[in-house]
Structure formats: C-alpha cells, structure tokens
mmCIF file with all atom_site columns, C-alpha atoms in Angstrom:
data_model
loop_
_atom_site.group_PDB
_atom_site.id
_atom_site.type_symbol
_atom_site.label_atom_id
_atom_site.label_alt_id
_atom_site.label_comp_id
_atom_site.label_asym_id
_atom_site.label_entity_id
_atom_site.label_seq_id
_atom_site.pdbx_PDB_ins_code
_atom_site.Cartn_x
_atom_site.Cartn_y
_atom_site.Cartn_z
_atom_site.occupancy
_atom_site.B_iso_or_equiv
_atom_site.pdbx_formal_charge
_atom_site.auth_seq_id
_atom_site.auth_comp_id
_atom_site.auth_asym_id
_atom_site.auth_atom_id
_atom_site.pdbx_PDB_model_num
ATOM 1   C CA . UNK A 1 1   ? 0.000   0.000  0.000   1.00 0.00 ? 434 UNK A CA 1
ATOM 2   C CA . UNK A 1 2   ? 1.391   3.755  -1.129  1.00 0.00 ? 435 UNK A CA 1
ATOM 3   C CA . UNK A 1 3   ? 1.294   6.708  0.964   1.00 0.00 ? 436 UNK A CA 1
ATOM 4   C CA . UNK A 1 4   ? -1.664  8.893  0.044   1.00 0.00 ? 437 UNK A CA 1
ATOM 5   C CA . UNK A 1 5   ? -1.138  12.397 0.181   1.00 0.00 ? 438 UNK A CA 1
ATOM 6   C CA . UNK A 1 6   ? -3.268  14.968 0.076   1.00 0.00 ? 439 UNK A CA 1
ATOM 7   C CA . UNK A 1 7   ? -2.831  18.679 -0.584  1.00 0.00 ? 440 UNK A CA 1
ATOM 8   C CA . UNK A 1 8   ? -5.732  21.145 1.334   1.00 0.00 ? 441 UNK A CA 1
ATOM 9   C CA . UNK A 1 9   ? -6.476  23.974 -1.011  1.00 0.00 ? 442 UNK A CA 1
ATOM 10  C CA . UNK A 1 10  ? -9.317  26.779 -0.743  1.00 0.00 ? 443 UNK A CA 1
ATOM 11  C CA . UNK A 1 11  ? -12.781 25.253 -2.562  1.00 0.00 ? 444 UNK A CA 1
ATOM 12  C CA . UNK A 1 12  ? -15.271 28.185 -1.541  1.00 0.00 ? 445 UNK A CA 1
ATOM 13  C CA . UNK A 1 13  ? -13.369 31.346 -1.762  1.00 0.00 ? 446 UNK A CA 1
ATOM 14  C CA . UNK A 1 14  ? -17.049 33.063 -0.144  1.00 0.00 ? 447 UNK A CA 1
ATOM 15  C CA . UNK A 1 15  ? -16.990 30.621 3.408   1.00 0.00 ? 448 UNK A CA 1
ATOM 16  C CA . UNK A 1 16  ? -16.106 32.039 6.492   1.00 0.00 ? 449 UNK A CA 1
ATOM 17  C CA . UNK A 1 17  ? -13.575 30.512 7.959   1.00 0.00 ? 450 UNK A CA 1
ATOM 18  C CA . UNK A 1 18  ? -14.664 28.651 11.224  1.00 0.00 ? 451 UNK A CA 1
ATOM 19  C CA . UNK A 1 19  ? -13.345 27.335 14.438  1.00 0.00 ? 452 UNK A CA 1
ATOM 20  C CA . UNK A 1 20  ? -14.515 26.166 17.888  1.00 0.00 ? 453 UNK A CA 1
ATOM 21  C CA . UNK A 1 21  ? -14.041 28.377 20.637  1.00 0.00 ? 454 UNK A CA 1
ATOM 22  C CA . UNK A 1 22  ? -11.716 27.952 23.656  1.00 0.00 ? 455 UNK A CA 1
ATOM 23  C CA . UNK A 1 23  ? -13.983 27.745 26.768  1.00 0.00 ? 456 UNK A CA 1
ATOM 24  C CA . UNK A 1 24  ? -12.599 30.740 28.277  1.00 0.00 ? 457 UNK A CA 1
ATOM 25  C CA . UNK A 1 25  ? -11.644 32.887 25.011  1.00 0.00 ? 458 UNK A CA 1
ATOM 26  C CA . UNK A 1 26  ? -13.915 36.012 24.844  1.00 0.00 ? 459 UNK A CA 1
ATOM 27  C CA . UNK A 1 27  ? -12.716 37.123 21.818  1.00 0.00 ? 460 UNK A CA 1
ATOM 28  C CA . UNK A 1 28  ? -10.189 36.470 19.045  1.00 0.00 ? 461 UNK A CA 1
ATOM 29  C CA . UNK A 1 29  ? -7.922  37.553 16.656  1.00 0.00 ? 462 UNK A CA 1
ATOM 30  C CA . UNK A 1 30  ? -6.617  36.443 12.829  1.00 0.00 ? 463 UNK A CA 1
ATOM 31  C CA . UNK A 1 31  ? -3.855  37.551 11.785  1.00 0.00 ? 464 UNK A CA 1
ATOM 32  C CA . UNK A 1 32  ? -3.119  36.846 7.207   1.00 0.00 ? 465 UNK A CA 1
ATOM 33  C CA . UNK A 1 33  ? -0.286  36.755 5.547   1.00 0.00 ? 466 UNK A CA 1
ATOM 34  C CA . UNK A 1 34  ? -0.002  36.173 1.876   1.00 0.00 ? 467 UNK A CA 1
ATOM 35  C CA . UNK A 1 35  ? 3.374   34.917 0.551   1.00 0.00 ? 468 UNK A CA 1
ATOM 36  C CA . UNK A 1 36  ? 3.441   36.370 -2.926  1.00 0.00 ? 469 UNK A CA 1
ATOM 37  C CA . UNK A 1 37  ? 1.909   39.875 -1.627  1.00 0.00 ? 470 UNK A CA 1
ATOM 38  C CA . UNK A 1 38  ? 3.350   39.772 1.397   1.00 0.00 ? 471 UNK A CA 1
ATOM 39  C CA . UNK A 1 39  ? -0.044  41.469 2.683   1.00 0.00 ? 472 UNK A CA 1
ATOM 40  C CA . UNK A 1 40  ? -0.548  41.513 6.594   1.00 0.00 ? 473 UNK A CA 1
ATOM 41  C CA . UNK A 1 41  ? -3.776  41.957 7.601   1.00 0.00 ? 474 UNK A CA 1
ATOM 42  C CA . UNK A 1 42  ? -5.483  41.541 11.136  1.00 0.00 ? 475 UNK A CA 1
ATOM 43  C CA . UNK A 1 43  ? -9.559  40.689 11.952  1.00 0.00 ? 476 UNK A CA 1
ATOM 44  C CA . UNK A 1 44  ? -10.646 40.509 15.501  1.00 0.00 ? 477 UNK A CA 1
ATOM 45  C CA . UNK A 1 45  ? -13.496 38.911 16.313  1.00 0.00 ? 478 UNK A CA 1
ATOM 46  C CA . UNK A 1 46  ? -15.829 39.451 19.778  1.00 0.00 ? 479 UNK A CA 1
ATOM 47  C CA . UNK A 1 47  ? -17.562 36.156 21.062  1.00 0.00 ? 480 UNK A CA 1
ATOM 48  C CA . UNK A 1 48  ? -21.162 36.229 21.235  1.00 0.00 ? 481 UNK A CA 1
ATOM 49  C CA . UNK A 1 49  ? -22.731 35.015 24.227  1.00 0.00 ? 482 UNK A CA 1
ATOM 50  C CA . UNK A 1 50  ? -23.144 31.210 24.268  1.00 0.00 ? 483 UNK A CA 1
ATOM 51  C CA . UNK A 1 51  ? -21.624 30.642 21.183  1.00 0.00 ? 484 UNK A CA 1
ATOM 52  C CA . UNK A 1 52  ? -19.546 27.586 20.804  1.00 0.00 ? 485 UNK A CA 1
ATOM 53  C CA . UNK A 1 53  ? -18.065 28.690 17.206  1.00 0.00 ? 486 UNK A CA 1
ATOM 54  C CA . UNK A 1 54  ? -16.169 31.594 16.196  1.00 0.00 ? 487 UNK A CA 1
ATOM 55  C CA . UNK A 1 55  ? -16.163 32.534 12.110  1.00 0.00 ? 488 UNK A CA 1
ATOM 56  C CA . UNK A 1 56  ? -14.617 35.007 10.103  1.00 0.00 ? 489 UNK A CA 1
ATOM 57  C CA . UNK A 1 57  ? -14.413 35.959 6.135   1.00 0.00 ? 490 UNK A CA 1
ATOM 58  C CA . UNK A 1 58  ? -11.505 35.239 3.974   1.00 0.00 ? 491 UNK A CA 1
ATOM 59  C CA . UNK A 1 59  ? -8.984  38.034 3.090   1.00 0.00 ? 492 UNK A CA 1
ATOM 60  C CA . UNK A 1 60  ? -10.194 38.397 -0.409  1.00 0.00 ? 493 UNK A CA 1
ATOM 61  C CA . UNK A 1 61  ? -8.141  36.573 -3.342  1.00 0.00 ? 494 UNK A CA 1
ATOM 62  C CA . UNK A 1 62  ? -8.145  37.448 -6.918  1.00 0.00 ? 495 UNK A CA 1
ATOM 63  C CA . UNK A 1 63  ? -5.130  35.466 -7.762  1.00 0.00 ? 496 UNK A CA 1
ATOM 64  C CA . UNK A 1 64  ? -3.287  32.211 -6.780  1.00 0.00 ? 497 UNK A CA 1
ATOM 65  C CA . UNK A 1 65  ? -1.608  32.812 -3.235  1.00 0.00 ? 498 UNK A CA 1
ATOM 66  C CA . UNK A 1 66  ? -0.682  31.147 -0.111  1.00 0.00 ? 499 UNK A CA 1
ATOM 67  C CA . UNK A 1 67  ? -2.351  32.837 3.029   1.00 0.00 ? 500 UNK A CA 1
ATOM 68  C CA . UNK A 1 68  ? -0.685  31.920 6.670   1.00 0.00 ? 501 UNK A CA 1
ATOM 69  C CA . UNK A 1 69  ? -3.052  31.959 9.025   1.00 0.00 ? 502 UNK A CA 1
ATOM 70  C CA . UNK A 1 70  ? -2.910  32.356 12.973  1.00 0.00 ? 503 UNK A CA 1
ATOM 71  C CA . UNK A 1 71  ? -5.566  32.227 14.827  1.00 0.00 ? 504 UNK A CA 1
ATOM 72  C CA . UNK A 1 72  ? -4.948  33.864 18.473  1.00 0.00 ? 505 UNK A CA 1
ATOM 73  C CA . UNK A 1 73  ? -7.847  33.251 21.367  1.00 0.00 ? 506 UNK A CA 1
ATOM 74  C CA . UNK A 1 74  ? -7.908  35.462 24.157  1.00 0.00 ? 507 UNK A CA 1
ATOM 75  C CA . UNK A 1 75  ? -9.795  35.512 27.836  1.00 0.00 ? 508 UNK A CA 1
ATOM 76  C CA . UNK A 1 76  ? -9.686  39.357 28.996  1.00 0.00 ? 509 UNK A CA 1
ATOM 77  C CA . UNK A 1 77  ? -6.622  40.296 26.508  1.00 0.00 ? 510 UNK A CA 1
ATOM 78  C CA . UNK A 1 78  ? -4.373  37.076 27.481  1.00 0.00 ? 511 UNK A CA 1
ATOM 79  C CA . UNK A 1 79  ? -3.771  34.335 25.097  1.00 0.00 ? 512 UNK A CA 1
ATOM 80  C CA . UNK A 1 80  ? -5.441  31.433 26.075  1.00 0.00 ? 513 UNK A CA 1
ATOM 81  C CA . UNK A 1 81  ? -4.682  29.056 22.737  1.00 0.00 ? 514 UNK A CA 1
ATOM 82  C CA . UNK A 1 82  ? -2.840  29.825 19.353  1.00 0.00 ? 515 UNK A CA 1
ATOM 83  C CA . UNK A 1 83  ? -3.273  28.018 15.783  1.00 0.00 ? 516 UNK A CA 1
ATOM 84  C CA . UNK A 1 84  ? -2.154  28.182 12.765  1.00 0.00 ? 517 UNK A CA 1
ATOM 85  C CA . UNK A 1 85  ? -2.616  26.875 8.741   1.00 0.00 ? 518 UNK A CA 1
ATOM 86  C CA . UNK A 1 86  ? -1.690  27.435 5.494   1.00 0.00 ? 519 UNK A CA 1
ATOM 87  C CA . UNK A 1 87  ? -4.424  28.616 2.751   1.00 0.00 ? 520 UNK A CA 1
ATOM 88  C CA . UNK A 1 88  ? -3.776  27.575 -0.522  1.00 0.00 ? 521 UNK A CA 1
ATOM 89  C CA . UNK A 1 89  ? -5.887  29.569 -2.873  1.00 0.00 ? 522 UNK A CA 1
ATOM 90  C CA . UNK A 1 90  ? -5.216  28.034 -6.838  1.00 0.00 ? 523 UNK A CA 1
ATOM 91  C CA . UNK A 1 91  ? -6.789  27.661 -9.823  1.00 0.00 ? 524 UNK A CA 1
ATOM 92  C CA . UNK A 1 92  ? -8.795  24.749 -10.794 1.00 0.00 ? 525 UNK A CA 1
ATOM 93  C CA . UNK A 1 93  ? -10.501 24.040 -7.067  1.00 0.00 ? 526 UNK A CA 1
ATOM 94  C CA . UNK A 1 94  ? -13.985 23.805 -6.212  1.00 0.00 ? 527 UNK A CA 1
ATOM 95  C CA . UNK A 1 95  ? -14.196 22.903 -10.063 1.00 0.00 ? 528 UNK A CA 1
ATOM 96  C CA . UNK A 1 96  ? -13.531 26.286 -11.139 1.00 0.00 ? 529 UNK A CA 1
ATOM 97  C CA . UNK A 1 97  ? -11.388 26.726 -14.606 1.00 0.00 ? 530 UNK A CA 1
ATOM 98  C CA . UNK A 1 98  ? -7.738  25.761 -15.167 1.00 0.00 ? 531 UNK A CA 1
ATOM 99  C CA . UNK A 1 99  ? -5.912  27.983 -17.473 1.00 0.00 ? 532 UNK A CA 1
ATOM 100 C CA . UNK A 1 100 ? -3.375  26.237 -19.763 1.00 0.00 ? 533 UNK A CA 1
ATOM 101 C CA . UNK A 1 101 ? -0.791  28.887 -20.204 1.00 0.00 ? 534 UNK A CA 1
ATOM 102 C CA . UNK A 1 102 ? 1.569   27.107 -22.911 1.00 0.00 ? 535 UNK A CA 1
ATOM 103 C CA . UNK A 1 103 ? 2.421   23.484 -24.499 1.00 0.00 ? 536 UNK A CA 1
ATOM 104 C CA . UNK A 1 104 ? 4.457   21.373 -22.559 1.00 0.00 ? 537 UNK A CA 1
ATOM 105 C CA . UNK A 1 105 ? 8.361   21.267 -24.121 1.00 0.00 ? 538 UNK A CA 1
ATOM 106 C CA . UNK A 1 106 ? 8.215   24.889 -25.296 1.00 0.00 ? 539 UNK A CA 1
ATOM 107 C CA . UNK A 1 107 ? 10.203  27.666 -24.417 1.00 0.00 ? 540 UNK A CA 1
ATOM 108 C CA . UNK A 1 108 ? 6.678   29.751 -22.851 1.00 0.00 ? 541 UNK A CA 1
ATOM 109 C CA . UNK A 1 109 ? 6.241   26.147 -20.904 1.00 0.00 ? 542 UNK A CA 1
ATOM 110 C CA . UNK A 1 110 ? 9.058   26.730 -18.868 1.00 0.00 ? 543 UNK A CA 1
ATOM 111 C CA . UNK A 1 111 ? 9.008   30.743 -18.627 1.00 0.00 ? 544 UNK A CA 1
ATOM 112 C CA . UNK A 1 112 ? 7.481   31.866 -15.122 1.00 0.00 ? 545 UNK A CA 1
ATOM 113 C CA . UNK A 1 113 ? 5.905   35.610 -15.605 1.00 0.00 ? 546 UNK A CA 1
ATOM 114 C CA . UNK A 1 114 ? 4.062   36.102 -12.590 1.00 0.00 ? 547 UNK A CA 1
ATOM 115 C CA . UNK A 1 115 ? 4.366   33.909 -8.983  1.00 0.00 ? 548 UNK A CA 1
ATOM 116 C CA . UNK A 1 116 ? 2.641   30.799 -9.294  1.00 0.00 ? 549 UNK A CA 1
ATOM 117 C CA . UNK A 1 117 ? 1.380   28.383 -6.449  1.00 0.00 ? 550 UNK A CA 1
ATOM 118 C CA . UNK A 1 118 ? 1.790   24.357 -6.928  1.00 0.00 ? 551 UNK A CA 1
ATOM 119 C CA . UNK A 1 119 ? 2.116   21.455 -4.985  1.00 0.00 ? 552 UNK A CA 1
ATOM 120 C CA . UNK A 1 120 ? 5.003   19.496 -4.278  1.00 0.00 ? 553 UNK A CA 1
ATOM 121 C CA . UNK A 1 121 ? 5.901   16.594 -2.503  1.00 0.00 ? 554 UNK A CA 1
ATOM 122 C CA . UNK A 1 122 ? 9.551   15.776 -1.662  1.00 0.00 ? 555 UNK A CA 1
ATOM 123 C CA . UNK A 1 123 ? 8.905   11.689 -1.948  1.00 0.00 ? 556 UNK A CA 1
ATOM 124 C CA . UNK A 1 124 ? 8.717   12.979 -5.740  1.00 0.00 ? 557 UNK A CA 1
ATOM 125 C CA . UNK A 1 125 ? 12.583  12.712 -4.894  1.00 0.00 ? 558 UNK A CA 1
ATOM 126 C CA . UNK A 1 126 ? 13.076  10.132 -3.111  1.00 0.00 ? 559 UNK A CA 1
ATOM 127 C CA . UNK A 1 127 ? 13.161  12.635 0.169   1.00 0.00 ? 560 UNK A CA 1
ATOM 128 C CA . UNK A 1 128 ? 10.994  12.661 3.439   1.00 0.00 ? 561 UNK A CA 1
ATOM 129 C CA . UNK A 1 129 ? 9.323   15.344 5.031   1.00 0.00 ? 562 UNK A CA 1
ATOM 130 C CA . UNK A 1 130 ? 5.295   16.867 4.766   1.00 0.00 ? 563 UNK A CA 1
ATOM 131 C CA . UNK A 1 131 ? 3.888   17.493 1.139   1.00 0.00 ? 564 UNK A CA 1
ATOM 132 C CA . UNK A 1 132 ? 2.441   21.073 0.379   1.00 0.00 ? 565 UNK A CA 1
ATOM 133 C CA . UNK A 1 133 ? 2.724   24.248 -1.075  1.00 0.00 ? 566 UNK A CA 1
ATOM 134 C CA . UNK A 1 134 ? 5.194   26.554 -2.572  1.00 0.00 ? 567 UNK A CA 1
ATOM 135 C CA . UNK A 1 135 ? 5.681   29.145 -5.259  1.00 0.00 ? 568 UNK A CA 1
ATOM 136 C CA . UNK A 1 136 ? 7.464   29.457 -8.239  1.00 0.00 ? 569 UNK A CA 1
ATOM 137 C CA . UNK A 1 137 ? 8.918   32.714 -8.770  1.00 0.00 ? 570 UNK A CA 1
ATOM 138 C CA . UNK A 1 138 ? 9.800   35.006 -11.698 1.00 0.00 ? 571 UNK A CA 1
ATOM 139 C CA . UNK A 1 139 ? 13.617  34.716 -12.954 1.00 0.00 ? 572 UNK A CA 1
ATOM 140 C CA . UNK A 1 140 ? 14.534  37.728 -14.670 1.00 0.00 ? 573 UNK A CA 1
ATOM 141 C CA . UNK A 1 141 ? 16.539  36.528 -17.548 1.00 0.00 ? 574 UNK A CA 1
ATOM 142 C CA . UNK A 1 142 ? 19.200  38.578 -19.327 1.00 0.00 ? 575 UNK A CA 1
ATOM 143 C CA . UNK A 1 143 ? 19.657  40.674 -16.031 1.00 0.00 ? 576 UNK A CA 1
ATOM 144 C CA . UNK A 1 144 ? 23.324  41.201 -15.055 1.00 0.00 ? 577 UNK A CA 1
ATOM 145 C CA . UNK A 1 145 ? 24.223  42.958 -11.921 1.00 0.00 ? 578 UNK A CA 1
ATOM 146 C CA . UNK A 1 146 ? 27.624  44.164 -12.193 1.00 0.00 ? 579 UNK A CA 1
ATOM 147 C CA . UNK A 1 147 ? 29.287  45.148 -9.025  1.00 0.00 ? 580 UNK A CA 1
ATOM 148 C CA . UNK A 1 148 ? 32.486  47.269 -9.584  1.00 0.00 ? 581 UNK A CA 1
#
C-alpha cells in the first residue's frame, strides 16, 4: 500500500472561515499573511454570548496565493490558545477553470511571468518530510548585476 497524500487547497473562496471556541476565550484575533503579496492583515473577532463557534471571512483573493493563518484566542486580553494553517488559494478548485498557459516542451512552458502556487511533494525525490505548497517565482533573464 502507497502513501496517500493529500494537498488542502481553498474550494469556496465566499466561506467564512470557522473554528470552535476555547472555553474561556472572549474574543479572538486572525492575523493573514499572503506569501506572494506579502499582505498583513489583522480581523478581531468578539464572542457572542453562548456561542460555541467563532467565524470570520476570507482576506479576499483574486489570484493564486498562499495565506498563513494564525488564529490567536484570548480571555480578557491574554492568550489562552494559538493556531495556525496554510491557505492555498489556486486555480482549478472547487471545479472552477484551469488555465493552460503554454504546451508542454516549449520555451513559454518553462518561462514563469508572474508567482505561481503548486504542490510538491519531496517523496517525488526520493526525500521525506510533509507534502504542500510553494511558489514558483519570476527569474529575470538577461539581467546582469555588475558590481564594480
């Protein structure tokens, strides 16, 4: 039997996000970071009385991007638990469209131009270690830095 692995993207870009509160937390707060844009951005959210789960709306994605999330529940200010995940927002999920940028073997194939999410899994190479997300970047080709 093979290892399955399994890569957790975004589906519904228009959930909340949800999360069961801490008995004690009164409040909480979320704290986004995209990788590509390097956006920070920071929701707090009150408890409602009697409540048993907390929600809050997505940073809003018009691209592909990775989102770091913490989640940070508090009891009168103090920290009473801390979380975090990784949000992969990419084409294709929730059976939304897949763009085909070029053939495969062609020059455009292997050009980058903007940051682009994928999966990867380092058993692909024979390595250990958790499967996931990362970026491909932009190389800037024909660009010489000369230092004198």
């Amino acid at each position: 039997m093979s290892d399955m692995r399994l890569w957790n993207a975004v589906d519904d870009k228009s959930a909340p996000l949800c999360w069961p509160w801490n008995d004690d937390a009164d409040s909480a707060m979320l704290v986004f970071s995209n990788r590509i844009t390097a956006v920070v951005s920071t929701v707090n959210v009150a408890r409602g009385a009697e409540e048993t789960r907390g929600s809050c709306a997505q940073p809003s994605q018009d691209q592909e991007a990775i989102v770091d999330v913490s989640l940070v529940q508090k009891a009168g200010g103090a920290e009473v638990s801390r979380e975090t995940a990784t949000l992969a927002y990419v084409d294709g999920t929730g059976g939304g469209p897949i763009t085909v940028r070029a053939n495969p073997g062609t020059r455009e194939w292997e050009r980058v131009r903007d940051p682009r999410v994928y999966a990867i899994d380092p058993a692909w190479r024979g390595e250990s270690g958790e499967s996931g997300y990362d970026i491909a970047w932009p190389v800037n080709l024909g660009f010489t830095i000369i230092v004198r």
